[in-house]
CSV table of C-alpha atoms in Angstrom, one decimal:
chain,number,residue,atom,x,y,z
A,1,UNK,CA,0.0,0.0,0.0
A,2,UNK,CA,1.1,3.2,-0.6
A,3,UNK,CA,-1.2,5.2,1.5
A,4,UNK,CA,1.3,6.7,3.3
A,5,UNK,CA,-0.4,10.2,3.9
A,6,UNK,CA,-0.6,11.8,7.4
A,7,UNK,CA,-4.2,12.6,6.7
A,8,UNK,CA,-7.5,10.6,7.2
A,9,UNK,CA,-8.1,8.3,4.0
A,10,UNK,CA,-11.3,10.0,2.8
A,11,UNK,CA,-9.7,13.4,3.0
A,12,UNK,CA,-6.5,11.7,1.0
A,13,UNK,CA,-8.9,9.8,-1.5
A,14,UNK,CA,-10.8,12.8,-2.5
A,15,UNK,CA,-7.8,14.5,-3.5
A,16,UNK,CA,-5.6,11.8,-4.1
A,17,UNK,CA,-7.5,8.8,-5.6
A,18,UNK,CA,-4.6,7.7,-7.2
A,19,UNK,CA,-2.6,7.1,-3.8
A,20,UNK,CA,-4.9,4.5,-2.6
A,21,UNK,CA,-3.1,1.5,-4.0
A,22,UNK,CA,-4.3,1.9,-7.6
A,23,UNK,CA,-1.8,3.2,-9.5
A,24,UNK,CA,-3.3,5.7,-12.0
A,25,UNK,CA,-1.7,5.0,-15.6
A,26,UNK,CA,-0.3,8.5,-16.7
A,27,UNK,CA,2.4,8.3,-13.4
A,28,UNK,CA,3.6,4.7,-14.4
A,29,UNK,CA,4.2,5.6,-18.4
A,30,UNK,CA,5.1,9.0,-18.9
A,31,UNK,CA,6.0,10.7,-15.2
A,32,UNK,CA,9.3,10.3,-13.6
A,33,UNK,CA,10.0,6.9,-12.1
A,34,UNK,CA,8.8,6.6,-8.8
A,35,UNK,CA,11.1,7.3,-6.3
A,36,UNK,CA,12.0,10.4,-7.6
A,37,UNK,CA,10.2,13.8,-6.7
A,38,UNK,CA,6.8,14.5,-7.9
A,39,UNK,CA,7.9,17.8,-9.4
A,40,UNK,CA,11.5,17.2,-8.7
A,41,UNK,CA,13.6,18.0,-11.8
A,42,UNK,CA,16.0,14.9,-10.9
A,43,UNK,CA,16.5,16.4,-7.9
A,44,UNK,CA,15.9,13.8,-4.6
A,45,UNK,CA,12.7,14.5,-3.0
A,46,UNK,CA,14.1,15.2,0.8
A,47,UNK,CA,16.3,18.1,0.3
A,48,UNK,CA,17.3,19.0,4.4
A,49,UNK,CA,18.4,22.2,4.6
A,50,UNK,CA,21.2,22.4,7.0
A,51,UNK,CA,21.8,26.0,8.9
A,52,UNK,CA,24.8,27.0,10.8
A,53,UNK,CA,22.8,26.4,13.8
A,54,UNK,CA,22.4,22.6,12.4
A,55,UNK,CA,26.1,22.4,12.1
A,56,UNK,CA,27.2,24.2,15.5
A,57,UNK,CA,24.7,21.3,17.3
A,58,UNK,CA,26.7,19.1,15.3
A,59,UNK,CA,29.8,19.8,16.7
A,60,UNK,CA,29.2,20.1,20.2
A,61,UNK,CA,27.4,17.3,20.5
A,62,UNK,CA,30.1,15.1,18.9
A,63,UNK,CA,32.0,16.6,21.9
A,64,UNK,CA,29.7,15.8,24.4
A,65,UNK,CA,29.5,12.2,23.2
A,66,UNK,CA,33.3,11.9,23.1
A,67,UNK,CA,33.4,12.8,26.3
A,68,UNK,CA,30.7,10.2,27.6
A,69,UNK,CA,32.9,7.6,26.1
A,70,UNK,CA,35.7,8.6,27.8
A,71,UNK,CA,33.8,9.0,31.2
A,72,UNK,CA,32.4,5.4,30.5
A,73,UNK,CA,36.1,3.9,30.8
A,74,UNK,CA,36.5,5.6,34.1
A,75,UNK,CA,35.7,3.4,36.7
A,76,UNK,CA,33.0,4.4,39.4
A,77,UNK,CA,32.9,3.2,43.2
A,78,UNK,CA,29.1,3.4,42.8
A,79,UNK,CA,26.5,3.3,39.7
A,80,UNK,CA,25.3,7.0,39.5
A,81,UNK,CA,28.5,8.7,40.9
A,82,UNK,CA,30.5,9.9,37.8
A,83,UNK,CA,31.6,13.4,36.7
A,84,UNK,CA,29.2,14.0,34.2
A,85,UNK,CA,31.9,15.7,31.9
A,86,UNK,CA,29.6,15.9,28.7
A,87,UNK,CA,27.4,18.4,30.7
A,88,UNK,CA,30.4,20.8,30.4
A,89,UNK,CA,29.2,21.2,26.6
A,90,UNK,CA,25.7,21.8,27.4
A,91,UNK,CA,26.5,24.2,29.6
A,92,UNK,CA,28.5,26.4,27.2
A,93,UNK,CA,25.8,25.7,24.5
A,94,UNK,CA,23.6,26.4,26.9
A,95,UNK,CA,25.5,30.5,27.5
A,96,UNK,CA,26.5,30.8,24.2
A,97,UNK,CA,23.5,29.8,22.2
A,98,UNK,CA,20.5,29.2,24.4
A,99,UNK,CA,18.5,26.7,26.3
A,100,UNK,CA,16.8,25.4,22.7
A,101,UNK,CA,20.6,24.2,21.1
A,102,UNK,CA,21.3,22.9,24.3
A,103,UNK,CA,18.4,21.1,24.5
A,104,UNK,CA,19.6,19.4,20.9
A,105,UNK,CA,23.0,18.7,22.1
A,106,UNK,CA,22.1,17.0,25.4
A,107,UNK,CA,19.4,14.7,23.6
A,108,UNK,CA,21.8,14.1,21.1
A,109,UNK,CA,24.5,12.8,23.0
A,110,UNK,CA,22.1,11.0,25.7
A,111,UNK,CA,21.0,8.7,22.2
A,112,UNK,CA,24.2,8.7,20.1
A,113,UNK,CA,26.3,8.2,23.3
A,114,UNK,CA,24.3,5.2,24.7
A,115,UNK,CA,24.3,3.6,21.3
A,116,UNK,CA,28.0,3.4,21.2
A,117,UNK,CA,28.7,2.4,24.4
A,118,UNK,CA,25.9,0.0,24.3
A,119,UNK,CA,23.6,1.2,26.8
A,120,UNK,CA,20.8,2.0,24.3
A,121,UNK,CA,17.4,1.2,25.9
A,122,UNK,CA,19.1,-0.1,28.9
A,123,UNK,CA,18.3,1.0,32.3
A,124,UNK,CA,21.7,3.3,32.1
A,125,UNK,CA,20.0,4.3,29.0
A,126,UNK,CA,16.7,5.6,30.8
A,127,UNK,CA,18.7,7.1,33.8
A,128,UNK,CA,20.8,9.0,31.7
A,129,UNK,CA,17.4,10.4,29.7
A,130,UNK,CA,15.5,10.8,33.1
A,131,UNK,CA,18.4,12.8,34.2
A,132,UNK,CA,19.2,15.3,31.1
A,133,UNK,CA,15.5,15.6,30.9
A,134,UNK,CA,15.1,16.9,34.4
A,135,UNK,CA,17.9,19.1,34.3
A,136,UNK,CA,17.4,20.4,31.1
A,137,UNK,CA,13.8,21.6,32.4
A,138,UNK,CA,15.7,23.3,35.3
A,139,UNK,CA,18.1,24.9,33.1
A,140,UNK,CA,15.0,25.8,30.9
A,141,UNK,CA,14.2,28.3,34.5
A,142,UNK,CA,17.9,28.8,35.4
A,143,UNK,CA,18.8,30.5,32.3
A,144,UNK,CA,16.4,33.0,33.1
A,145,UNK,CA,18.5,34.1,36.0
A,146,UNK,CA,20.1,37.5,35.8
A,147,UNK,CA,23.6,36.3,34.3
A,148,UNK,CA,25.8,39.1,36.5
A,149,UNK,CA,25.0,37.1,39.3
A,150,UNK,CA,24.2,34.2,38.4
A,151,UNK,CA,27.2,31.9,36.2
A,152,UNK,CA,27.4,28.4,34.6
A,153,UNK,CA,28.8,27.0,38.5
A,154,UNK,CA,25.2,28.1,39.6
A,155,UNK,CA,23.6,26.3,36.3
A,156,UNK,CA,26.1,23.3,36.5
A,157,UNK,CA,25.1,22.7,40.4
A,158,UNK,CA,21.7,23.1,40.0
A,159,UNK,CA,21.3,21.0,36.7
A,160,UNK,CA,23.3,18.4,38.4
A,161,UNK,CA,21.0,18.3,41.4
A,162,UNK,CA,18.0,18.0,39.3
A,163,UNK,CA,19.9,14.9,37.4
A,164,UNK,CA,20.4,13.1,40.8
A,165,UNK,CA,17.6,13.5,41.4
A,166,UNK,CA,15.5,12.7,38.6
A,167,UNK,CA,17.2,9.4,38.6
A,168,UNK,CA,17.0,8.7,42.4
A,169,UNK,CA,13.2,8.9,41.5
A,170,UNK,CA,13.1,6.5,38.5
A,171,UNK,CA,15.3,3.8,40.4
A,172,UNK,CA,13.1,4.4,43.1
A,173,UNK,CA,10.2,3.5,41.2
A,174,UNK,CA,11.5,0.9,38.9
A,175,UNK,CA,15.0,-0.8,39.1
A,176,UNK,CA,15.3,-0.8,43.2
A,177,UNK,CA,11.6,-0.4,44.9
A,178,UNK,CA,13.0,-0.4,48.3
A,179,UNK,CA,13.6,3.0,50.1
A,180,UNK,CA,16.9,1.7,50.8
A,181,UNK,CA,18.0,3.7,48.2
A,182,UNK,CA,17.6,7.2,49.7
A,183,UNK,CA,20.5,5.8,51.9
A,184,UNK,CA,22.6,7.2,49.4
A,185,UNK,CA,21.0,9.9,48.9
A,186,UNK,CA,24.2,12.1,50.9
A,187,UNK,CA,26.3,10.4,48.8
A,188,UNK,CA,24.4,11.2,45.5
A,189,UNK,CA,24.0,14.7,46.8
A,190,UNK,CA,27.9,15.3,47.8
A,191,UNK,CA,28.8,13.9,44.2
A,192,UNK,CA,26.5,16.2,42.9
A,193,UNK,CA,27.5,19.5,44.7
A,194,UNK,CA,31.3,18.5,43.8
A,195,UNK,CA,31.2,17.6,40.1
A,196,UNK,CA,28.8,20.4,39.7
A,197,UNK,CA,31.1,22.7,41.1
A,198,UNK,CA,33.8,21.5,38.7
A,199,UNK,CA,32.3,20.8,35.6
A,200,UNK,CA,30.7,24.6,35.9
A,201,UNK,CA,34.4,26.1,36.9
A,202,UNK,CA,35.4,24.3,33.8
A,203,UNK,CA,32.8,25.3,31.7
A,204,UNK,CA,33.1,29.2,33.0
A,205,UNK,CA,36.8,28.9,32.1
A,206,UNK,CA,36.5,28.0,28.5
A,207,UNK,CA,33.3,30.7,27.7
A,208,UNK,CA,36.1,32.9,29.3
A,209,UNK,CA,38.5,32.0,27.2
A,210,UNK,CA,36.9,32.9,23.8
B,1,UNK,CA,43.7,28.8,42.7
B,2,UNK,CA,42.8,32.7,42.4
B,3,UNK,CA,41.6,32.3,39.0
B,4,UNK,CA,39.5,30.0,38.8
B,5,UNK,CA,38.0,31.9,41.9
B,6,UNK,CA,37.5,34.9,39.9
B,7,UNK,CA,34.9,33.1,37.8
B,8,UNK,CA,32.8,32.7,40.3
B,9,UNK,CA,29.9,35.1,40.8
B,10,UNK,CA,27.9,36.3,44.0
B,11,UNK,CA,25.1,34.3,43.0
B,12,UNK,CA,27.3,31.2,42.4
B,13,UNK,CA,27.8,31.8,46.1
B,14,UNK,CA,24.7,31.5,47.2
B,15,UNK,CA,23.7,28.3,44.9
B,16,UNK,CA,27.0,26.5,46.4
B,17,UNK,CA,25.7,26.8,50.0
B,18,UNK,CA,22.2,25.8,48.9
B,19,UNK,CA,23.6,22.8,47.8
B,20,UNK,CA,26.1,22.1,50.9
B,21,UNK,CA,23.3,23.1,53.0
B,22,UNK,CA,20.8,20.5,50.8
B,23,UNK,CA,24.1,18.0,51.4
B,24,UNK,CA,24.2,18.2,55.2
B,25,UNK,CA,20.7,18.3,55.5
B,26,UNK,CA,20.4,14.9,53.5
B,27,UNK,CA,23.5,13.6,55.7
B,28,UNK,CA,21.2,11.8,58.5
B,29,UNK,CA,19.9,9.6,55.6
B,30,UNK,CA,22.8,7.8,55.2
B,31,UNK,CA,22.8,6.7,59.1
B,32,UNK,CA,18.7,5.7,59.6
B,33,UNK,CA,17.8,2.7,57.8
B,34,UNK,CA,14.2,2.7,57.1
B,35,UNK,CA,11.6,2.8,59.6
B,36,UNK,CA,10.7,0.7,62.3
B,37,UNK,CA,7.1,-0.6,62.6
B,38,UNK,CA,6.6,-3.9,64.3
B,39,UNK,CA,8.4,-4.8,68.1
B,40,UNK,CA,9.0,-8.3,68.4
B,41,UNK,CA,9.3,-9.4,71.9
B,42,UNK,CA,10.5,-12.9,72.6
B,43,UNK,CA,10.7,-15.1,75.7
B,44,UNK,CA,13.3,-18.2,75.0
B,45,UNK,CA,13.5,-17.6,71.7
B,46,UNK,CA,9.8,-18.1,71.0
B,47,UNK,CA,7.8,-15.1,70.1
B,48,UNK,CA,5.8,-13.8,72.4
B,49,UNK,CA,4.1,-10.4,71.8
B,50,UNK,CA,4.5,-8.4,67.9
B,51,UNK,CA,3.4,-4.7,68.8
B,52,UNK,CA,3.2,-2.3,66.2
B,53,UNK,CA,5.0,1.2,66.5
B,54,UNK,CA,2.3,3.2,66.3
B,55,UNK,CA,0.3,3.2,69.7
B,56,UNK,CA,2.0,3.4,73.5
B,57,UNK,CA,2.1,0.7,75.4
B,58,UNK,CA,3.5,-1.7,78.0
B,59,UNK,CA,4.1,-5.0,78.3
B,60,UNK,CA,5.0,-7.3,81.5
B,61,UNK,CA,6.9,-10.4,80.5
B,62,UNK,CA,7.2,-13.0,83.1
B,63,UNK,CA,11.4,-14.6,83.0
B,64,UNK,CA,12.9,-16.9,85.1
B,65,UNK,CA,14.4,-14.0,87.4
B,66,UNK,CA,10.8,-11.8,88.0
B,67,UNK,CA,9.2,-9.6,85.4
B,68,UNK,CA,10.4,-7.8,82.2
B,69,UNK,CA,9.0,-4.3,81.2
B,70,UNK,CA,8.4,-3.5,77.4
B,71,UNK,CA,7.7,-0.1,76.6
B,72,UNK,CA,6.4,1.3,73.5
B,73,UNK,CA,5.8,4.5,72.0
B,74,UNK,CA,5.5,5.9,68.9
B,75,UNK,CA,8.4,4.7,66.7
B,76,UNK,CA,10.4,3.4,69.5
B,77,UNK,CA,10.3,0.9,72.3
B,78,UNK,CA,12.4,0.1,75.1
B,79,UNK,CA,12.9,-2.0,77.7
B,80,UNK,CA,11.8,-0.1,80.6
B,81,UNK,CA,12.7,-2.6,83.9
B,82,UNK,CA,13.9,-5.8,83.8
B,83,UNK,CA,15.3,-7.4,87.1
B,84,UNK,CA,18.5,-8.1,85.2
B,85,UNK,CA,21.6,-7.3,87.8
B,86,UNK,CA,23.3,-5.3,84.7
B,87,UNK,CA,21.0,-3.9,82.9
B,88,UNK,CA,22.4,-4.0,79.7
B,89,UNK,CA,19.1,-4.3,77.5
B,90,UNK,CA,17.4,-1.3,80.1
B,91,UNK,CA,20.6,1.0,79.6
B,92,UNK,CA,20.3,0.6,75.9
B,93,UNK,CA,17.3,3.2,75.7
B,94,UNK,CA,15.1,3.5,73.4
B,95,UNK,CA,15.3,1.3,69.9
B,96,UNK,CA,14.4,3.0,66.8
B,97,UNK,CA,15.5,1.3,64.3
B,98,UNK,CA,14.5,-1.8,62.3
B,99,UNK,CA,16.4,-5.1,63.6
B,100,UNK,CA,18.1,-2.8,66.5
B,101,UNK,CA,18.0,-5.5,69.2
B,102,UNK,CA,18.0,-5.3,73.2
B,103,UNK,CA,18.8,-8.5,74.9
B,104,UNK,CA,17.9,-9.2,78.7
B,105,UNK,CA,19.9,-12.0,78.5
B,106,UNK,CA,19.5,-13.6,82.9
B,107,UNK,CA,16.0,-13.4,81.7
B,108,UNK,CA,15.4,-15.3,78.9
B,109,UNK,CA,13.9,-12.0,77.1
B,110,UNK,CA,14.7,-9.9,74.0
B,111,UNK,CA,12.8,-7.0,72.2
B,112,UNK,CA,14.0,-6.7,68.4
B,113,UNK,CA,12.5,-3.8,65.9
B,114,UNK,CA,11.3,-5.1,62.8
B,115,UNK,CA,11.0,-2.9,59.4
B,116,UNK,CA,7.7,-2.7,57.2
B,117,UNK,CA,6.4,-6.4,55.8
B,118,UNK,CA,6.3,-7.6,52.8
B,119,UNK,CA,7.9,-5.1,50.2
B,120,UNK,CA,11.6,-4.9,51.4
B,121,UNK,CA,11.1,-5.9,55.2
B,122,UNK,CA,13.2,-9.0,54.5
B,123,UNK,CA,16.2,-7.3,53.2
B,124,UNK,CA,19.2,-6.6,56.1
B,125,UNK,CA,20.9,-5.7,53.2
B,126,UNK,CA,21.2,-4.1,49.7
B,127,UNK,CA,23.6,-4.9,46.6
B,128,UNK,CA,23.6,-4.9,43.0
C-alpha cells in the first residue's frame, strides 16, 4: 500500500485517488520513475536544509558524546556517581546559544552516546534520559536568571541536582523499589555538589576563554 | 587557585551553600535505615508479643528472674525494667530502628525492631 499520507483516508482519497493503492496509468508511463520527486527536476525529494545552527549542534554534540565515552572507561565506586563531563558542553551551548541548542545537544548525546557504548534502551539508558531531561527543564528556569549574578557554576550545580535527582526517583520506582535507596541519597547529593562545582568552573573557564 | 575563583559570581555563592546546606541536611539519611514498625518481643527464643509502632504501650513479660517491662511508644520501644543485675538491655534506651536489638539475656527475654512487611522488610541488606 502506498497510502502513506498523514491525513484521514477520505480526506486523502478525495484529493488523491490515485494514492490509494491503484496506480493511475499517466504516473507509471510518462512521469518520472517513482522514487523520484513528484515535481523534482532529478533532484531527490528530501532536500534537508542544513543552517549554521544545524552544524554548531553538530559539533558540540560530537563533543559531548566523546566525552561520555571517555567517562564510560572511568571506573566508578558506585552506579550514579561519575563526573558527568559531557554536561560541560551543554552548559556552554547552553550560555553561548541558548537553552533550545542545548536542549539538541544533550538529547543528542544522551541517544548517540548510549548507542556506542551500548547502553541503548538499557536502564543506564533511561537514567541517563530521566536525568538530562530533568535538568534540562531546570536549566530551561535557570537561564532566566540575571547572568551578572548568576554563572554556569550556579547552572552546573543546580542541573546536576536536578539529574540526581530525577534518577533517584526513577530507580526508586522501577530498578530498586525499596527506600533503601535514599541511603545514598548524601552520597548522591555530595557527588552532585562537587562535580557540579567542577564541571561549571570548567565550563566558565572556557566561555572565558573565547 | 585565584583564577578560577575569579569566575565565580555572587550568586554562584549563594547556589554552592544551597547545595552544601541541601548536602548536610540529607546527611542523616545515610545513618537511619528505614523505619521501624513492628516490636517483636520474645521469651526463650519463641515469640511472644509483635506490637506495632504506632500506639503506647506496655508490656509485663514473666522470666525466670521476675518480670520484664516492654515499653512502646510511637516509633520506639524500650525495655523499661527488667530485674536483670546489669542492665544492659534497660541502659540501651530507646530502639528506633528496624532489627536494632536489646537482649535481657539472665531473663530469657529480648525486644527486636522489625522494618515494614512484605515489600523490602526482609532485606538486612542491599547490593547490586
Amino acid at each position: 500500500m502506498t497510502a502513506s499520507t498523514t491525513e484521514p483516508g477520505a480526506a486523502a482519497g478525495r484529493e488523491h485517488p490515485s494514492r490509494r493503492g491503484i496506480p493511475s496509468p499517466p504516473l507509471g508511463d510518462i512521469s518520472p520513475p517513482p522514487g523520484r520527486g513528484a515535481g523534482g527536476g532529478g533532484d531527490s525529494a528530501i532536500d534537508l536544509e542544513v543552517t549554521p545552527a544545524d552544524r554548531r549542534v553538530a559539533r558540540y554534540a560530537a563533543a559531548a558524546i566523546v566525552l561520555t565515552i571517555a567517562e564510560a572507561a572511568i571506573p566508578s565506586p558506585l552506579p550514579g556517581v561519575k563526573p558527568g563531563l559531557a554536561n560541560i558542553v551543554t552548559l556552554i551551548v547552553l550560555w553561548r546559544h541558548g537553552w533550545r541548542e542545548a536542549a539538541w545537544v544533550t538529547g543528542l548525546r544522551v541517544l548517540a552516546g548510549s548507542l556506542l557504548v551500548g547502553q541503548f534502551l538499557a536502564p543506564g539508558f533511561w537514567l541517563s534520559l530521566t536525568g538530562a531531561l530533568l535538568s534540562l527543564a531546570v536549566l530551561g528556569v535557570a537561564h532566566r536568571l540575571p547572568r551578572g549574578l548568576f554563572g554556569p557554576v550556579s547552572h552546573s550545580v543546580l542541573a546536576a541536582f536536578a539529574h540526581i535527582a530525577g534518577q533517584l526517583v526513577l530507580v526508586r520506582l522501577w530498578l530498586v523499589p525499596h527506600d533503601g535507596v535514599f541511603h545514598l541519597v548524601p552520597i548522591f547529593a555530595g557527588a552532585a555538589l562537587l562535580f557540579g562545582i567542577v564541571n561549571g568552573l570548567i565550563a566558565a573557564k572556557l566561555l572565558e576563554e573565547k | 587557585m585565584r583564577p578560577w575563583l575569579a569566575l565565580l559570581r555572587p550568586g554562584d555563592w549563594l547556589v554552592m551553600l544551597a547545595g552544601l546546606a541541601a548536602v548536610g541536611a540529607s546527611a542523616p539519611l545515610l545513618w537511619r535505615s528505614g523505619v521501624a514498625e513492628l516490636a517483636v518481643v520474645k521469651r526463650d527464643g519463641r515469640v511472644v508479643a509483635e506490637l506495632p509502632l504506632t500506639a503506647p504501650r506496655k508490656l509485663d513479660v514473666v522470666g525466670p528472674l521476675g518480670t520484664t517491662v516492654i515499653e512502646v511508644r510511637p516509633g520506639r520501644a524500650r525495655v523499661a525494667r527488667d530485674p536483670g543485675p546489669r542492665q544492659y538491655c534497660v541502659l540501651q534506651g530507646w530502639l528506633t530502628r528496624p532489627n536494632a536489638i536489646a537482649i535481657c539475656a539472665p531473663n530469657h527475654v529480648s525486644l527486636q525492631l522489625a522494618g515494614p512487611r512484605g515489600e523490602g522488610g526482609g532485606y538486612d541488606s542491599l547490593n547490586y
